[in-house]
Amino acid sequence: MRLLPVLGLALSTLPTIAEARAATATRTRPALARDAAAMRALTQRLPRTTVTKVDCGQIPGICEVQAGTNLFYIDPSARYLIVGRIYDMETHQDLTAARLLAINPDMLVGASATAKAPEANSAGLAPSHPQSASAPASVPAQKVSLASLPANGAIEWGGAANAPKVTVFSDFHCGYCRALHQTLKAIGARVTERPISILGTRAISEAVICAEDTSAAMERAYGDQDISQKDQGARACDTSGLDANEAFARTHGFTGTPVLVREDGAVLLGFRPREFLESWLKGGA
C-alpha cells in the first residue's frame, strides 16, 4: 500500500514528459524541414556528390554540408557554393577546423583539415595555382631528403644555431599550421618554413616569399593581415621555389598540412602537442 503514493507521483509526471517531448519535436520540425529543403536543392545542383548531412542551424544564413569527411557550405537555396574556412571573429575560432575534427578525430594526428567539395573542380573552383604533371605518391613518404629543394622557396626563422631544426610544409590558412607555428616558436626550434598551396593560398605564399622581411610577412600571413606591396621593395622576385615545394609535396604524398621533416629526414604528418614535438625533434619516435 505504501507504493501507491509513489506510483501515483510517477504517473502524474507522464503527461509532463510527453508534453516536453512534443514541444521539443515542434521546435525542431521547422529546422529539419529547412535542412531537408536545402538537401533537395543541393542534390539537384550536385547530383554526383554523396551528401552525408546538411545543417542550416550552425551558422546564421549558411548551411553546412558534410560529404564524407569533406566540409563545404551553401546558402539555404543551394544557389551559392562556398568552399573555404569560416572563422568566428568574436571568439577567434576556426569553425571549419573544429567541425572537421569532430567529424574525423584522427585528423589531429594526420593530414591537415581541408574544406573542399568533391565536385569543386567541375564547378570551376579549381585551385588558384595550376598543378604540375608530377604524379603524387599513393602513400605519404616516411623519410625524405630535402637536398633538392631551393633556398628561394623557404623562410628561415626561429631559435639559436644549436636549437633543434625542422622543415615545415605549411599553408597560411591551415588552422593546425598556425597552432604548430606558435608551438615551435615556444619550443625555440629553428624552422625552415616551406609554404605549399593546399587551401588556395598561392598568392599569399608569393607575397610572403617576395617580401624583404619574409619572417615578418609570414607572421602577418598567419594573422590574416594583408602584406602590402611596399613589403616587397623594388627587388625582382623569383617564386620558382614555391613551385619546387609543391612539386616535392605532391611527389611524396603530402596532400595536407602541416608536414614536418626532421634533420634526419624523418616525416611527421599533422600537428602534435608540445611535449611530443620536443621529444620527436630530439630523435624520439
Short mmCIF file of C-alpha atoms in Angstrom, two decimals:
data_model
loop_
_atom_site.label_atom_id
_atom_site.label_comp_id
_atom_site.label_asym_id
_atom_site.label_seq_id
_atom_site.Cartn_x
_atom_site.Cartn_y
_atom_site.Cartn_z
CA MET A 1 0.00 0.00 0.00
CA ARG A 2 2.88 2.37 0.67
CA LEU A 3 3.89 2.08 -3.01
CA LEU A 4 0.68 3.71 -4.19
CA PRO A 5 1.68 7.33 -3.48
CA VAL A 6 4.99 6.81 -5.27
CA LEU A 7 3.23 5.17 -8.22
CA GLY A 8 0.72 7.99 -8.31
CA LEU A 9 3.52 10.55 -8.35
CA ALA A 10 5.26 8.73 -11.20
CA LEU A 11 2.06 8.53 -13.22
CA SER A 12 1.38 12.20 -12.64
CA THR A 13 4.66 13.11 -14.30
CA LEU A 14 3.95 11.22 -17.52
CA PRO A 15 1.86 13.93 -19.20
CA THR A 16 4.56 16.47 -18.38
CA ILE A 17 7.29 14.35 -20.00
CA ALA A 18 5.14 13.69 -23.04
CA GLU A 19 4.33 17.37 -23.37
CA ALA A 20 8.02 18.28 -23.17
CA ARG A 21 8.89 15.80 -25.90
CA ALA A 22 6.09 17.12 -28.08
CA ALA A 23 7.28 20.69 -27.55
CA THR A 24 10.84 19.73 -28.50
CA ALA A 25 9.60 17.99 -31.63
CA THR A 26 7.56 21.05 -32.55
CA ARG A 27 10.57 23.33 -32.11
CA THR A 28 12.87 21.13 -34.23
CA ARG A 29 10.37 20.44 -37.02
CA PRO A 30 10.99 23.74 -38.90
CA ALA A 31 14.76 23.26 -38.69
CA LEU A 32 14.52 19.72 -40.04
CA ALA A 33 12.27 20.91 -42.86
CA ARG A 34 14.77 23.65 -43.73
CA ASP A 35 17.67 21.19 -43.78
CA ALA A 36 15.69 18.78 -45.96
CA ALA A 37 14.80 21.54 -48.43
CA ALA A 38 18.45 22.57 -48.70
CA MET A 39 19.44 18.92 -49.19
CA ARG A 40 16.94 18.53 -52.04
CA ALA A 41 18.15 21.71 -53.74
CA LEU A 42 21.79 20.70 -53.35
CA THR A 43 21.14 17.23 -54.76
CA GLN A 44 19.72 18.83 -57.90
CA ARG A 45 22.75 21.10 -58.22
CA LEU A 46 25.41 18.48 -57.46
CA PRO A 47 23.89 15.10 -58.35
CA ARG A 48 27.27 13.32 -58.31
CA THR A 49 28.12 14.39 -54.77
CA THR A 50 27.17 11.99 -51.99
CA VAL A 51 26.00 14.34 -49.25
CA THR A 52 26.03 12.91 -45.74
CA LYS A 53 24.31 15.77 -43.92
CA VAL A 54 23.08 19.33 -44.35
CA ASP A 55 22.80 21.53 -41.27
CA CYS A 56 21.45 25.05 -41.68
CA GLY A 57 21.41 25.77 -37.95
CA GLN A 58 25.12 26.08 -37.17
CA ILE A 59 25.86 29.45 -38.78
CA PRO A 60 23.19 32.11 -39.48
CA GLY A 61 22.30 32.29 -43.16
CA ILE A 62 24.64 29.46 -44.17
CA CYS A 63 24.11 25.71 -44.40
CA GLU A 64 26.98 23.42 -43.51
CA VAL A 65 27.32 20.46 -45.87
CA GLN A 66 29.09 17.27 -44.89
CA ALA A 67 30.12 14.94 -47.69
CA GLY A 68 32.00 12.08 -46.10
CA THR A 69 34.98 13.69 -44.37
CA ASN A 70 34.73 16.82 -46.53
CA LEU A 71 33.01 20.01 -45.49
CA PHE A 72 31.70 22.94 -47.51
CA TYR A 73 28.88 25.48 -47.33
CA ILE A 74 25.87 26.67 -49.29
CA ASP A 75 23.13 29.24 -48.89
CA PRO A 76 19.70 27.73 -47.99
CA SER A 77 18.62 27.74 -51.65
CA ALA A 78 21.84 25.94 -52.73
CA ARG A 79 22.44 28.59 -55.36
CA TYR A 80 25.78 29.63 -53.89
CA LEU A 81 28.54 27.15 -53.04
CA ILE A 82 31.21 28.28 -50.56
CA VAL A 83 34.49 26.37 -50.46
CA GLY A 84 36.80 27.56 -47.70
CA ARG A 85 37.08 28.14 -43.98
CA ILE A 86 34.76 30.05 -41.68
CA TYR A 87 36.21 31.95 -38.73
CA ASP A 88 34.30 33.38 -35.78
CA MET A 89 35.89 36.80 -35.37
CA GLU A 90 34.41 37.28 -31.89
CA THR A 91 35.71 34.04 -30.41
CA HIS A 92 38.73 33.81 -32.78
CA GLN A 93 37.85 30.22 -33.60
CA ASP A 94 38.30 28.35 -36.85
CA LEU A 95 34.80 26.85 -37.04
CA THR A 96 35.63 24.73 -40.06
CA ALA A 97 38.64 23.12 -38.40
CA ALA A 98 36.60 22.40 -35.27
CA ARG A 99 33.83 20.71 -37.26
CA LEU A 100 36.27 18.71 -39.37
CA LEU A 101 37.96 17.48 -36.22
CA ALA A 102 34.57 16.48 -34.78
CA ILE A 103 33.77 14.60 -38.00
CA ASN A 104 37.18 12.90 -38.15
CA PRO A 105 39.12 12.93 -34.83
CA ASP A 106 42.07 11.14 -36.48
CA MET A 107 42.72 14.34 -38.42
CA LEU A 108 44.52 15.80 -35.39
CA VAL A 109 47.40 13.37 -35.90
CA GLY A 110 47.11 13.02 -39.64
CA ALA A 111 46.99 15.41 -42.52
CA SER A 112 45.51 18.84 -42.06
CA ALA A 113 41.83 19.60 -42.12
CA THR A 114 40.79 20.70 -45.57
CA ALA A 115 37.45 22.08 -46.62
CA LYS A 116 36.51 21.10 -50.14
CA ALA A 117 33.61 19.98 -52.26
CA PRO A 118 34.05 16.75 -54.24
CA GLU A 119 32.82 18.48 -57.40
CA ALA A 120 34.73 21.72 -56.83
CA ASN A 121 36.86 21.36 -59.94
CA SER A 122 33.89 20.69 -62.20
CA ALA A 123 32.15 23.69 -60.66
CA GLY A 124 35.01 25.97 -61.75
CA LEU A 125 36.57 26.16 -58.29
CA ALA A 126 39.91 24.55 -59.03
CA PRO A 127 43.00 25.63 -57.03
CA SER A 128 44.26 29.12 -57.80
CA HIS A 129 47.66 27.83 -58.94
CA PRO A 130 47.93 25.15 -61.65
CA GLN A 131 49.24 21.78 -60.55
CA SER A 132 52.27 20.21 -62.20
CA ALA A 133 52.15 16.94 -64.07
CA SER A 134 54.18 15.07 -61.48
CA ALA A 135 52.22 12.15 -60.06
CA PRO A 136 51.62 12.12 -56.30
CA ALA A 137 52.73 9.22 -54.15
CA SER A 138 49.86 6.97 -53.10
CA VAL A 139 51.16 6.80 -49.52
CA PRO A 140 52.99 9.69 -47.77
CA ALA A 141 56.72 9.11 -47.51
CA GLN A 142 58.07 8.33 -44.05
CA LYS A 143 61.56 9.64 -44.76
CA VAL A 144 62.75 12.12 -47.39
CA SER A 145 65.80 14.08 -48.50
CA LEU A 146 65.33 17.84 -48.81
CA ALA A 147 68.63 18.39 -50.63
CA SER A 148 66.95 19.12 -53.97
CA LEU A 149 64.79 21.97 -52.65
CA PRO A 150 65.99 25.51 -53.44
CA ALA A 151 66.58 28.21 -50.83
CA ASN A 152 64.22 30.66 -52.54
CA GLY A 153 61.20 28.58 -51.51
CA ALA A 154 61.97 28.77 -47.79
CA ILE A 155 61.50 31.16 -44.87
CA GLU A 156 64.12 30.71 -42.17
CA TRP A 157 63.09 31.66 -38.65
CA GLY A 158 63.34 30.62 -35.02
CA GLY A 159 65.86 29.75 -32.38
CA ALA A 160 69.60 29.74 -31.89
CA ALA A 161 72.10 27.82 -34.00
CA ASN A 162 72.20 24.91 -31.55
CA ALA A 163 68.39 24.59 -31.36
CA PRO A 164 66.69 21.57 -32.96
CA LYS A 165 65.98 22.18 -36.65
CA VAL A 166 62.87 21.21 -38.59
CA THR A 167 61.40 21.89 -42.02
CA VAL A 168 57.66 22.53 -42.16
CA PHE A 169 55.46 22.31 -45.24
CA SER A 170 52.59 24.63 -44.37
CA ASP A 171 49.59 26.55 -45.65
CA PHE A 172 48.86 30.01 -44.26
CA HIS A 173 45.11 29.27 -43.98
CA CYS A 174 45.63 25.96 -42.16
CA GLY A 175 44.50 26.22 -38.53
CA TYR A 176 46.81 23.43 -37.38
CA CYS A 177 49.74 25.14 -39.14
CA ARG A 178 49.07 28.24 -37.06
CA ALA A 179 48.97 26.16 -33.89
CA LEU A 180 52.21 24.42 -34.89
CA HIS A 181 53.82 27.78 -35.69
CA GLN A 182 53.14 29.03 -32.18
CA THR A 183 54.25 25.75 -30.58
CA LEU A 184 57.56 25.66 -32.47
CA LYS A 185 58.10 29.28 -31.51
CA ALA A 186 57.54 28.40 -27.84
CA ILE A 187 59.94 25.45 -28.12
CA GLY A 188 62.60 27.69 -29.68
CA ALA A 189 63.13 25.47 -32.69
CA ARG A 190 64.97 26.58 -35.84
CA VAL A 191 62.41 26.34 -38.60
CA THR A 192 62.63 26.25 -42.37
CA GLU A 193 59.09 27.04 -43.47
CA ARG A 194 58.15 25.92 -46.98
CA PRO A 195 54.68 27.15 -48.00
CA ILE A 196 52.50 24.97 -50.24
CA SER A 197 49.05 25.89 -51.50
CA ILE A 198 46.57 23.33 -50.18
CA LEU A 199 43.76 25.80 -49.45
CA GLY A 200 44.23 28.13 -52.42
CA THR A 201 46.84 30.35 -50.76
CA ARG A 202 49.43 30.56 -53.53
CA ALA A 203 49.08 34.35 -53.84
CA ILE A 204 49.71 34.74 -50.10
CA SER A 205 52.76 32.48 -50.29
CA GLU A 206 54.15 34.55 -53.15
CA ALA A 207 53.62 37.77 -51.20
CA VAL A 208 55.49 36.32 -48.22
CA ILE A 209 58.37 34.92 -50.28
CA CYS A 210 58.70 38.21 -52.17
CA ALA A 211 58.74 40.38 -49.02
CA GLU A 212 62.02 41.96 -47.97
CA ASP A 213 61.45 40.68 -44.43
CA THR A 214 59.99 37.23 -45.03
CA SER A 215 59.68 36.38 -41.33
CA ALA A 216 57.61 39.48 -40.59
CA ALA A 217 55.48 38.85 -43.68
CA MET A 218 54.93 35.26 -42.56
CA GLU A 219 53.66 36.46 -39.17
CA ARG A 220 51.21 38.80 -40.91
CA ALA A 221 50.04 35.99 -43.19
CA TYR A 222 49.35 33.71 -40.22
CA GLY A 223 47.49 36.60 -38.59
CA ASP A 224 45.26 37.12 -41.66
CA GLN A 225 46.81 40.53 -42.23
CA ASP A 226 47.49 41.99 -45.67
CA ILE A 227 51.03 42.03 -46.99
CA SER A 228 51.42 45.35 -48.78
CA GLN A 229 53.30 45.99 -51.99
CA LYS A 230 55.88 48.08 -50.16
CA ASP A 231 56.93 44.99 -48.19
CA GLN A 232 58.33 43.57 -51.41
CA GLY A 233 60.55 46.55 -52.18
CA ALA A 234 61.94 47.08 -55.63
CA ARG A 235 63.76 43.76 -55.97
CA ALA A 236 62.81 41.16 -58.56
CA CYS A 237 61.02 38.18 -57.11
CA ASP A 238 61.58 34.56 -58.10
CA THR A 239 58.72 32.29 -56.97
CA SER A 240 60.07 29.13 -58.56
CA GLY A 241 60.95 27.86 -55.09
CA LEU A 242 57.24 27.63 -54.32
CA ASP A 243 56.75 25.52 -57.45
CA ALA A 244 59.50 23.23 -56.18
CA ASN A 245 57.86 22.98 -52.74
CA GLU A 246 54.52 21.98 -54.24
CA ALA A 247 56.01 19.50 -56.69
CA PHE A 248 58.03 17.92 -53.85
CA ALA A 249 54.92 17.68 -51.68
CA ARG A 250 52.88 16.00 -54.41
CA THR A 251 55.68 13.59 -55.30
CA HIS A 252 55.98 12.46 -51.69
CA GLY A 253 52.24 12.22 -51.00
CA PHE A 254 51.95 15.30 -48.78
CA THR A 255 48.32 16.14 -49.54
CA GLY A 256 47.65 18.03 -46.30
CA THR A 257 49.41 20.38 -43.92
CA PRO A 258 51.35 20.68 -41.73
CA VAL A 259 54.08 18.20 -42.61
CA LEU A 260 57.26 18.25 -40.52
CA VAL A 261 60.62 16.90 -41.67
CA ARG A 262 63.37 16.42 -39.11
CA GLU A 263 67.08 16.91 -39.82
CA ASP A 264 67.49 13.15 -40.37
CA GLY A 265 64.67 13.18 -42.95
CA ALA A 266 62.01 11.61 -40.73
CA VAL A 267 58.50 12.78 -41.63
CA LEU A 268 55.69 13.66 -39.23
CA LEU A 269 52.20 14.36 -40.57
CA GLY A 270 49.96 16.77 -38.70
CA PHE A 271 50.06 18.83 -35.53
CA ARG A 272 51.10 17.26 -32.22
CA PRO A 273 51.26 18.62 -28.64
CA ARG A 274 54.38 20.41 -27.45
CA GLU A 275 55.67 17.52 -25.32
CA PHE A 276 55.52 15.13 -28.26
CA LEU A 277 57.21 17.60 -30.61
CA GLU A 278 60.04 18.29 -28.17
CA SER A 279 60.75 14.56 -27.93
CA TRP A 280 60.39 13.96 -31.67
CA LEU A 281 62.73 16.82 -32.59
CA LYS A 282 65.38 15.25 -30.40
CA GLY A 283 65.08 11.98 -32.30
CA GLY A 284 62.24 10.29 -30.45
CA ALA A 285 59.79 8.07 -32.30
#
